[in-house]
Amino acid sequence: MFTPMIDDCHQPIIETENISFSYRDQKVINDLNFTVKERDFVGIIGSNGAGKTTLLRMIVGLLPSGQGSIRLFGQPIRRFKDWERVGYVPQKNSFNPLFPATVREVVLSGLYNNKNLFRRVNRHMQQQCDDALEVMRIQDIAGKRIGELSGGQQQRAFLARALINNPDLLILDEPTVGIDAETQAGFFELITHMHRHHHMTLLMVSHDMDMIEGYLGEKPKQKNGKIEFFVRHSHEIQDCEVQDLQHSLS
Amino acid sequence: MAIEIILSDFFQRALAGGLLIGITAPLIGIFLVLRRLSMIGDTLAHVTIAGVALGFLINLYPLGAGLVFAVLASFAIEKLRKAYKSYAELSIAIIMSGGVALASLFFTLGMGYNTDVMSYLFGSIYTLDTQDLYVVGAVTLVVVVVITLFFKEFFLLSFEEDAASVSGLPVRMMNMLITVLTALVISTAIKIVGALLVSALLTIPVAISLLIARSFKSSVILSVVISEIAVVGGLVIAGVWNLAPGATIVLLLIALLILTMAGKKGLST
């Protein structure tokens, strides 16, 4: 039914095939087959211990995928090398708050990937860092220690770090935990803007049902165990020929 | 008299060795402290002593034997750490007691050399010979080159290991590299301050810099500067008043730490 051109518009970004995960005897993820397509926004909802974070960690290769297989951008995860295409914002408590690092140092570290190994931090990288700081509107606190910031500012810093490579896939693990409601709303606004107006695919774990349902609809597209997947594409399938610029104008 | 000591050959060699260790100890120490592995220094130091004792026993270059022991122990710690994932300190405790047990076994096997081994326990920077100096120099070169090459990657690894992993960095290799560098630094540093005090040189300069520095880069530079001040100051004090240099260096570091804490408190009130 579709022409090849339309197909191209919806490349699979993440594909999981029969992946399972157990904690001791408890199976949290059971034979999950799931595909995230280009420019999808996928919200993952589930109770504590449902395996949401586990799933994200499997997708970014931090946990083994067991018997099943995971492909990123069409490549098996073991052979995947283009990590600069993936922005990952882990849970808030994943770093030591007393660590002596400035916001600038943290944001810049988003560029420290396998491709930049043995490469010195050059002017171009500094410029990329400036841009990311500016987009997140945190350039005025760039010199502050990361631990001194409020939860919302820290989250902006980590998002800036994930965005510095201009990734095609952005993965967020409960990005709004421990942040006040107003800041949360602003943060979500920012993320949905990126989904609608930038060429970006998003995968987000959240506990905020209202937020997810408000943007992604009330019906989950798929369920696995206690995990529910809510999906919204940034445009209708028929609109595939519409160019990116027009996307951003709509 | 004091000037004569300071200008003498043995003191100059001590100073050169001390300055070199003064660079490497905090440089590796900062990554250990930030990754909550401060105690690894103590453990590797005890194992090194076992190696040194064996070296004396079978007539091998003691520092070399100690170095090999420390590297082997660092591999064992990594291995045990994986076996007991949530008990990181357990592997350190096991290897530490193993090291002490081996050292005392070798002591009793070779009663005659107790005084020589003592010099490694408490440090004997004045007995540093030219060969020792070459070894310390080579280790310093290796440490500085590796850390310069991987500085930004080691930063990310210490800040957030998961992020380093998701960036496609060779995390396992980098962890191993840090552990081996630690073993190299400790086995050479024990000649300077002694096995019992080597941890101080790795951790206290870093502890002080963490109180003052804002950025990672400045805390690295600051900890090296502090450690060099303590090494030179401690050596001069020890030389002039005929005291144990290991002790004066460490006590000077603790004094600097107390002063910094007091100064910070004074500023904030």
Coordinates of C-alpha atoms in Angstrom, one line a residue:
Chain A
M1 CA 0.0 0.0 0.0
F2 CA 2.8 2.4 0.9
T3 CA 5.3 3.7 -1.6
P4 CA 8.9 3.1 -0.7
M5 CA 9.4 6.8 0.0
I6 CA 6.7 6.6 2.7
D7 CA 8.3 3.6 4.1
D8 CA 11.6 5.5 4.4
C9 CA 9.9 8.1 6.5
H10 CA 9.3 5.5 9.2
Q11 CA 12.6 3.7 9.7
P12 CA 12.5 1.5 12.8
I13 CA 14.8 3.1 15.5
I14 CA 14.4 0.5 18.2
E15 CA 13.4 -3.1 17.6
T16 CA 13.1 -5.6 20.4
E17 CA 12.6 -9.3 19.6
N18 CA 11.5 -11.7 22.3
I19 CA 13.4 -10.0 25.1
S20 CA 12.8 -11.1 28.6
F21 CA 14.2 -10.2 32.0
S22 CA 13.8 -11.7 35.4
Y23 CA 14.8 -10.6 38.9
R24 CA 15.6 -13.9 40.6
D25 CA 12.4 -15.9 39.9
Q26 CA 10.2 -13.0 39.0
K27 CA 9.8 -12.3 35.3
V28 CA 9.4 -8.6 34.8
I29 CA 9.7 -8.5 31.0
N30 CA 8.2 -11.4 29.1
D31 CA 9.0 -12.0 25.4
L32 CA 8.6 -8.4 24.5
N33 CA 8.4 -7.6 20.8
F34 CA 8.3 -3.9 20.2
T35 CA 9.2 -1.4 17.6
V36 CA 9.8 2.3 17.9
K37 CA 9.7 4.1 14.6
E38 CA 11.4 7.3 13.6
R39 CA 9.7 10.3 15.1
D40 CA 7.6 8.3 17.5
F41 CA 7.1 9.5 21.0
V42 CA 6.8 6.5 23.3
G43 CA 5.8 6.9 26.9
I44 CA 6.4 3.9 29.2
I45 CA 4.2 3.7 32.2
G46 CA 4.2 1.0 35.0
S47 CA 4.2 0.6 38.7
N48 CA 7.4 0.3 40.8
G49 CA 9.3 -2.8 39.9
A50 CA 7.4 -3.3 36.6
G51 CA 10.7 -3.3 34.8
K52 CA 10.6 0.1 33.0
T53 CA 14.1 1.2 33.9
T54 CA 15.3 -2.4 33.2
L55 CA 13.9 -2.1 29.7
L56 CA 15.6 1.2 29.1
R57 CA 18.9 -0.2 30.4
M58 CA 18.6 -3.2 28.1
I59 CA 17.9 -0.9 25.1
V60 CA 21.0 1.2 25.8
G61 CA 23.1 -1.9 26.3
L62 CA 23.6 -1.6 30.1
L63 CA 21.9 -4.9 30.7
P64 CA 22.1 -8.1 28.6
S65 CA 19.0 -8.8 26.5
G66 CA 18.9 -12.5 27.3
Q67 CA 17.7 -14.8 24.6
G68 CA 16.1 -12.1 22.6
S69 CA 17.6 -9.4 20.4
I70 CA 17.6 -5.7 20.3
R71 CA 18.4 -3.6 17.3
L72 CA 19.2 0.1 17.3
F73 CA 18.9 2.0 14.0
G74 CA 18.7 -1.4 12.3
Q75 CA 21.9 -2.7 13.8
P76 CA 22.2 -5.4 16.4
I77 CA 23.1 -3.7 19.7
R78 CA 26.3 -5.6 20.1
R79 CA 27.6 -4.2 16.9
F80 CA 26.1 -0.8 17.3
K81 CA 28.8 1.9 17.3
D82 CA 27.0 5.2 16.6
W83 CA 26.3 6.1 20.2
E84 CA 26.4 9.8 19.4
R85 CA 23.0 9.3 17.8
V86 CA 21.5 8.3 21.2
G87 CA 20.9 10.8 24.0
Y88 CA 20.3 9.2 27.4
V89 CA 19.1 11.0 30.5
P90 CA 19.3 8.5 33.4
Q91 CA 17.4 8.8 36.7
K92 CA 18.3 11.8 38.8
N93 CA 20.0 10.0 41.6
S94 CA 22.6 8.3 39.4
F95 CA 25.4 10.7 40.2
N96 CA 27.2 11.8 43.4
P97 CA 25.9 15.3 44.3
L98 CA 29.2 16.3 45.9
F99 CA 31.1 15.6 42.7
P100 CA 33.3 18.6 41.8
A101 CA 32.1 19.3 38.3
T102 CA 30.6 22.4 36.8
V103 CA 27.5 22.4 34.7
R104 CA 29.7 23.2 31.7
E105 CA 31.9 20.1 32.4
V106 CA 28.9 17.9 32.7
V107 CA 27.2 19.1 29.5
L108 CA 30.5 18.9 27.6
S109 CA 30.9 15.2 28.7
G110 CA 28.0 14.4 26.4
L111 CA 30.7 14.5 23.6
Y112 CA 33.0 12.1 25.3
N113 CA 32.1 9.1 23.2
N114 CA 33.9 6.3 21.3
K115 CA 34.3 8.6 18.3
N116 CA 36.1 11.3 20.3
L117 CA 38.4 9.0 22.1
F118 CA 42.0 10.4 22.0
R119 CA 40.6 13.7 20.7
R120 CA 41.2 16.9 22.7
V121 CA 38.3 19.1 23.5
N122 CA 38.5 21.7 20.7
R123 CA 36.8 24.9 19.9
H124 CA 34.1 23.2 17.9
M125 CA 33.2 21.1 20.9
Q126 CA 33.1 24.2 23.1
Q127 CA 30.8 25.8 20.6
Q128 CA 28.5 22.8 20.7
C129 CA 28.5 23.0 24.5
D130 CA 27.6 26.7 24.3
D131 CA 24.7 26.0 22.0
A132 CA 23.3 23.2 24.2
L133 CA 23.6 25.5 27.3
E134 CA 21.8 28.2 25.4
V135 CA 19.0 26.0 24.2
M136 CA 18.3 24.8 27.7
R137 CA 18.7 28.4 29.0
I138 CA 21.3 27.5 31.6
Q139 CA 24.3 29.5 30.2
D140 CA 24.3 31.8 33.2
I141 CA 24.8 28.9 35.6
A142 CA 27.4 27.1 33.5
G143 CA 30.1 27.8 36.0
K144 CA 28.2 26.4 39.0
R145 CA 28.8 23.1 40.6
I146 CA 26.2 20.6 39.4
G147 CA 25.3 19.6 43.0
E148 CA 24.5 23.2 43.9
L149 CA 21.6 23.4 41.4
S150 CA 17.9 22.8 42.0
G151 CA 16.4 19.6 40.7
G152 CA 14.9 21.4 37.7
Q153 CA 18.2 23.0 36.8
Q154 CA 20.0 19.7 37.1
Q155 CA 17.5 18.1 34.9
R156 CA 18.1 20.8 32.3
A157 CA 21.8 20.3 32.5
F158 CA 21.4 16.6 31.9
L159 CA 19.1 17.2 29.1
A160 CA 21.6 19.6 27.6
R161 CA 24.2 16.9 27.9
A162 CA 22.0 14.4 26.1
L163 CA 21.2 17.0 23.3
I164 CA 24.7 18.2 22.7
N165 CA 25.2 15.6 19.9
N166 CA 21.9 16.5 18.3
P167 CA 20.8 12.9 18.8
D168 CA 18.2 11.1 16.6
L169 CA 17.0 9.2 19.6
L170 CA 16.4 10.6 23.1
I171 CA 15.8 8.3 26.0
L172 CA 14.6 9.7 29.3
D173 CA 14.2 7.8 32.6
E174 CA 11.7 9.5 34.9
P175 CA 13.1 12.9 34.0
T176 CA 10.7 14.8 36.3
V177 CA 11.1 13.0 39.6
G178 CA 11.6 15.3 42.5
I179 CA 10.8 18.5 40.6
D180 CA 8.0 20.9 41.4
A181 CA 4.8 20.8 39.3
E182 CA 5.5 24.1 37.5
T183 CA 9.0 23.1 36.4
Q184 CA 7.7 19.7 35.4
A185 CA 5.2 21.3 33.1
G186 CA 7.9 23.5 31.5
F187 CA 10.1 20.5 31.0
F188 CA 7.4 18.5 29.4
E189 CA 6.6 21.4 27.1
L190 CA 10.2 21.4 26.0
I191 CA 10.2 17.7 25.2
T192 CA 7.0 17.8 23.3
H193 CA 8.3 20.8 21.3
M194 CA 11.4 18.8 20.4
H195 CA 9.2 15.9 19.3
R196 CA 6.9 18.1 17.1
H197 CA 9.5 20.4 15.6
H198 CA 12.8 18.6 15.5
H199 CA 13.8 15.4 13.9
M200 CA 13.8 13.3 17.0
T201 CA 12.4 10.1 18.3
L202 CA 11.7 9.9 22.0
L203 CA 11.4 7.1 24.6
M204 CA 10.4 8.2 28.0
V205 CA 9.7 6.4 31.3
S206 CA 7.3 8.3 33.4
H207 CA 5.1 8.0 36.5
D208 CA 3.0 11.0 35.5
M209 CA -0.1 9.5 34.0
D210 CA -1.8 12.8 33.3
M211 CA 1.1 14.1 31.3
I212 CA 1.4 11.0 29.2
E213 CA -2.3 10.7 28.5
G214 CA -2.5 14.3 27.7
Y215 CA 0.0 14.1 24.9
L216 CA 0.0 10.5 23.9
G217 CA -3.7 9.6 24.3
E218 CA -5.5 7.5 26.8
K219 CA -5.1 4.1 25.2
P220 CA -1.8 2.2 25.4
K221 CA -0.7 0.8 22.1
Q222 CA 0.8 -2.2 23.7
K223 CA 1.2 -4.0 27.1
N224 CA 3.8 -6.4 28.5
G225 CA 3.4 -7.6 32.1
K226 CA 2.8 -4.4 34.1
I227 CA 4.4 -2.1 31.5
E228 CA 2.2 -0.1 29.2
F229 CA 3.4 1.7 26.0
F230 CA 1.7 4.9 24.8
V231 CA 2.8 6.0 21.4
R232 CA 2.2 9.2 19.3
H233 CA 3.8 9.8 16.0
S234 CA 4.7 13.4 15.2
H235 CA 2.7 13.4 12.0
E236 CA 0.2 11.4 10.1
I237 CA 1.6 8.5 8.0
Q238 CA 0.1 10.1 4.8
D239 CA 2.1 13.2 5.4
C240 CA 5.4 11.5 4.9
E241 CA 6.3 13.6 1.9
V242 CA 6.0 16.8 3.9
Q243 CA 9.5 18.1 4.5
D244 CA 11.0 18.8 7.8
L245 CA 10.7 22.6 7.5
Q246 CA 7.0 22.3 6.9
H247 CA 6.8 20.1 9.9
S248 CA 8.2 22.8 12.1
L249 CA 5.8 25.4 10.6
S250 CA 2.7 23.4 11.2
Chain B
M1 CA 74.0 22.3 59.0
A2 CA 70.4 22.3 57.7
I3 CA 71.5 23.6 54.4
E4 CA 74.2 20.9 54.1
I5 CA 71.5 18.2 54.6
I6 CA 69.3 19.8 52.0
L7 CA 72.1 20.1 49.5
S8 CA 73.3 16.5 50.1
D9 CA 72.9 13.9 47.4
F10 CA 70.5 11.6 49.3
F11 CA 68.3 14.6 50.1
Q12 CA 68.2 15.7 46.5
R13 CA 67.3 12.2 45.4
A14 CA 64.6 12.1 48.1
L15 CA 63.3 15.4 46.9
A16 CA 63.2 14.3 43.2
G17 CA 61.4 11.1 44.2
G18 CA 59.0 12.9 46.4
L19 CA 58.1 15.5 43.8
L20 CA 57.4 12.7 41.3
I21 CA 55.1 10.8 43.7
G22 CA 53.6 14.1 44.6
I23 CA 52.3 14.3 41.1
T24 CA 51.1 10.7 40.6
A25 CA 49.5 10.1 44.0
P26 CA 46.8 12.7 43.9
L27 CA 46.4 12.3 40.1
I28 CA 45.2 8.7 40.6
G29 CA 43.8 9.5 44.0
I30 CA 41.1 11.8 42.7
F31 CA 39.6 9.0 40.6
L32 CA 39.7 6.6 43.5
V33 CA 38.1 9.1 46.0
L34 CA 35.4 10.1 43.6
R35 CA 34.5 6.5 42.9
R36 CA 34.5 5.7 46.7
L37 CA 37.5 3.5 46.4
S38 CA 39.7 5.3 48.9
M39 CA 40.5 2.1 50.8
I40 CA 42.0 0.4 47.8
G41 CA 45.2 2.3 48.4
D42 CA 45.6 0.8 51.8
T43 CA 44.9 -2.7 50.6
L44 CA 47.4 -2.6 47.7
A45 CA 50.0 -1.1 50.0
H46 CA 49.8 -4.1 52.3
V47 CA 50.0 -6.5 49.4
T48 CA 53.0 -4.7 48.0
I49 CA 54.7 -5.2 51.4
A50 CA 54.2 -9.0 50.9
G51 CA 55.9 -8.7 47.5
V52 CA 58.7 -6.6 48.9
A53 CA 59.3 -9.2 51.7
L54 CA 59.3 -12.0 49.1
G55 CA 61.8 -10.0 47.0
F56 CA 64.2 -9.8 50.0
L57 CA 63.6 -13.5 50.6
I58 CA 64.5 -14.8 47.2
N59 CA 66.9 -11.9 46.3
L60 CA 64.8 -10.1 43.8
Y61 CA 64.5 -6.3 43.3
P62 CA 62.1 -5.7 46.2
L63 CA 60.3 -2.7 44.7
G64 CA 59.8 -4.7 41.5
A65 CA 58.4 -7.7 43.3
G66 CA 56.1 -5.4 45.3
L67 CA 54.9 -3.9 42.0
V68 CA 54.1 -7.3 40.5
F69 CA 52.2 -8.2 43.7
A70 CA 50.2 -5.0 43.7
V71 CA 49.2 -5.4 40.0
L72 CA 48.1 -9.0 40.6
A73 CA 46.1 -7.9 43.7
S74 CA 44.4 -5.2 41.7
F75 CA 43.2 -7.8 39.2
A76 CA 42.0 -10.0 42.1
I77 CA 40.1 -7.1 43.6
E78 CA 38.3 -6.4 40.3
K79 CA 37.5 -10.1 40.0
L80 CA 36.1 -10.3 43.6
R81 CA 34.2 -7.1 43.1
K82 CA 32.3 -8.7 40.4
A83 CA 31.6 -11.9 42.4
Y84 CA 30.3 -9.8 45.4
K85 CA 28.6 -7.0 43.5
S86 CA 26.8 -5.2 46.3
Y87 CA 29.7 -5.7 48.8
A88 CA 32.4 -3.7 47.1
E89 CA 34.4 -3.3 50.4
L90 CA 34.4 -7.0 51.0
S91 CA 36.9 -7.7 48.2
I92 CA 39.1 -5.0 49.6
A93 CA 39.0 -6.5 53.1
I94 CA 39.8 -10.0 51.8
I95 CA 42.8 -8.9 49.7
M96 CA 44.1 -6.7 52.5
S97 CA 44.1 -9.5 55.1
G98 CA 45.6 -11.8 52.5
G99 CA 48.4 -9.3 51.9
V100 CA 49.2 -8.9 55.6
A101 CA 49.1 -12.7 56.1
L102 CA 51.5 -13.3 53.2
A103 CA 53.8 -10.5 54.4
S104 CA 54.1 -11.9 57.9
L105 CA 54.7 -15.4 56.5
F106 CA 57.6 -14.1 54.5
F107 CA 58.8 -12.1 57.5
T108 CA 59.1 -15.2 59.6
L109 CA 60.8 -17.2 56.8
G110 CA 63.5 -14.6 56.5
M111 CA 64.1 -13.3 60.0
G112 CA 67.3 -11.5 59.1
Y113 CA 66.0 -8.8 56.9
N114 CA 63.4 -7.3 59.2
T115 CA 65.0 -3.9 59.3
D116 CA 64.9 -3.6 55.5
V117 CA 61.3 -4.5 55.3
M118 CA 60.6 -2.0 58.1
S119 CA 61.9 0.7 55.7
Y120 CA 59.0 -0.1 53.4
L121 CA 56.4 -0.2 56.1
F122 CA 57.3 3.3 57.4
G123 CA 59.0 4.6 54.3
S124 CA 62.7 5.5 53.9
I125 CA 62.9 8.1 51.3
Y126 CA 66.5 8.9 52.2
T127 CA 67.6 5.4 51.1
L128 CA 66.2 6.0 47.6
D129 CA 68.9 4.9 45.2
T130 CA 69.3 5.8 41.5
Q131 CA 67.6 2.6 40.4
D132 CA 64.6 3.4 42.6
L133 CA 64.5 6.9 41.1
Y134 CA 64.4 5.5 37.6
V135 CA 61.5 3.2 38.5
V136 CA 59.6 6.1 40.1
G137 CA 60.3 8.3 37.1
A138 CA 59.1 5.6 34.7
V139 CA 55.9 5.1 36.7
T140 CA 55.3 8.8 36.8
L141 CA 55.7 9.1 33.0
V142 CA 53.3 6.2 32.4
V143 CA 50.7 7.6 34.8
V144 CA 50.9 11.2 33.4
V145 CA 50.7 10.0 29.8
V146 CA 47.7 7.6 30.4
I147 CA 45.8 10.2 32.4
T148 CA 46.4 12.9 29.9
L149 CA 45.2 10.6 27.1
F150 CA 42.0 9.5 28.9
F151 CA 41.4 12.6 31.0
K152 CA 37.9 13.4 29.7
E153 CA 36.9 9.7 29.6
F154 CA 38.1 9.1 33.1
F155 CA 36.1 12.1 34.2
L156 CA 32.9 10.7 32.7
L157 CA 33.6 7.2 34.1
S158 CA 34.0 8.7 37.6
F159 CA 31.0 11.0 37.3
E160 CA 28.6 8.5 35.9
E161 CA 29.8 5.1 34.8
D162 CA 26.5 4.3 33.0
A163 CA 26.8 7.4 30.9
A164 CA 30.3 6.4 29.9
S165 CA 29.0 3.0 28.9
V166 CA 26.1 4.5 26.8
S167 CA 28.6 6.7 25.1
G168 CA 30.3 3.6 23.8
L169 CA 33.4 4.0 25.8
P170 CA 35.5 0.9 26.7
V171 CA 34.4 1.0 30.3
R172 CA 35.9 -2.3 31.4
M173 CA 39.3 -1.5 29.9
M174 CA 39.3 1.9 31.5
N175 CA 38.4 0.5 34.9
M176 CA 41.3 -2.0 34.6
L177 CA 43.6 0.8 33.5
I178 CA 42.8 2.8 36.6
T179 CA 43.3 -0.2 38.9
V180 CA 46.7 -1.0 37.3
L181 CA 47.9 2.6 37.5
T182 CA 46.8 2.6 41.2
A183 CA 49.0 -0.5 41.8
L184 CA 51.9 1.2 40.1
V185 CA 51.6 4.4 42.0
I186 CA 51.2 2.7 45.4
S187 CA 54.1 0.3 45.0
T188 CA 56.4 3.2 44.2
A189 CA 54.9 5.5 46.8
I190 CA 55.5 3.2 49.7
K191 CA 59.3 3.8 49.5
I192 CA 58.5 7.5 50.1
V193 CA 55.9 7.5 52.9
G194 CA 55.7 3.9 53.8
A195 CA 52.9 1.4 53.3
L196 CA 51.1 2.5 56.4
L197 CA 50.8 6.0 55.2
V198 CA 50.5 5.7 51.5
S199 CA 46.7 6.2 51.5
A200 CA 47.2 9.6 53.0
L201 CA 49.1 10.8 49.9
L202 CA 46.4 9.5 47.6
T203 CA 43.4 10.9 49.5
I204 CA 44.2 13.9 51.7
P205 CA 45.3 16.3 48.9
V206 CA 42.1 15.3 47.1
A207 CA 40.0 15.8 50.2
I208 CA 41.4 19.3 50.6
S209 CA 40.8 20.2 47.0
L210 CA 37.2 19.0 47.2
L211 CA 36.6 21.6 49.8
I212 CA 37.7 24.4 47.6
A213 CA 37.5 23.6 43.9
R214 CA 34.4 24.2 41.8
S215 CA 35.3 22.4 38.7
F216 CA 36.9 19.0 38.1
K217 CA 39.9 20.4 36.3
S218 CA 40.6 22.8 39.2
S219 CA 40.3 20.1 41.8
V220 CA 42.9 18.0 39.9
I221 CA 45.3 20.9 39.6
L222 CA 44.8 21.9 43.2
S223 CA 45.3 18.5 44.7
V224 CA 48.6 18.1 42.8
V225 CA 49.7 21.5 44.1
I226 CA 48.7 20.7 47.7
S227 CA 50.5 17.4 47.6
E228 CA 53.7 19.0 46.2
I229 CA 53.6 21.6 49.0
A230 CA 53.3 18.9 51.6
V231 CA 56.1 16.7 50.1
V232 CA 58.6 19.6 49.9
G233 CA 57.5 21.1 53.2
G234 CA 57.5 17.8 54.9
L235 CA 60.9 16.8 53.6
V236 CA 62.5 20.0 54.6
I237 CA 61.0 19.9 58.1
A238 CA 62.2 16.3 58.4
G239 CA 65.6 17.1 57.1
V240 CA 66.2 20.1 59.4
W241 CA 64.8 18.5 62.6
N242 CA 65.8 15.0 61.8
L243 CA 62.3 13.5 61.9
A244 CA 60.7 10.7 59.8
P245 CA 59.8 12.3 56.4
G246 CA 56.8 10.1 55.9
A247 CA 55.3 11.3 59.1
T248 CA 56.0 15.0 58.5
I249 CA 54.5 14.9 55.0
V250 CA 51.3 13.2 56.2
L251 CA 51.0 15.4 59.3
L252 CA 51.5 18.5 57.2
L253 CA 48.7 17.3 54.9
I254 CA 46.4 16.9 57.8
A255 CA 47.3 20.3 59.1
L256 CA 46.5 21.8 55.7
L257 CA 43.2 20.0 55.7
I258 CA 42.3 21.3 59.2
L259 CA 43.3 24.9 58.1
T260 CA 41.2 24.7 55.0
M261 CA 38.2 23.4 56.9
A262 CA 38.6 26.2 59.5
G263 CA 39.1 28.8 56.8
K264 CA 36.1 27.7 54.9
K265 CA 34.0 27.7 58.1
G266 CA 35.3 31.2 58.9
L267 CA 34.4 32.4 55.5
S268 CA 30.9 31.0 55.5
T269 CA 29.9 32.4 59.0

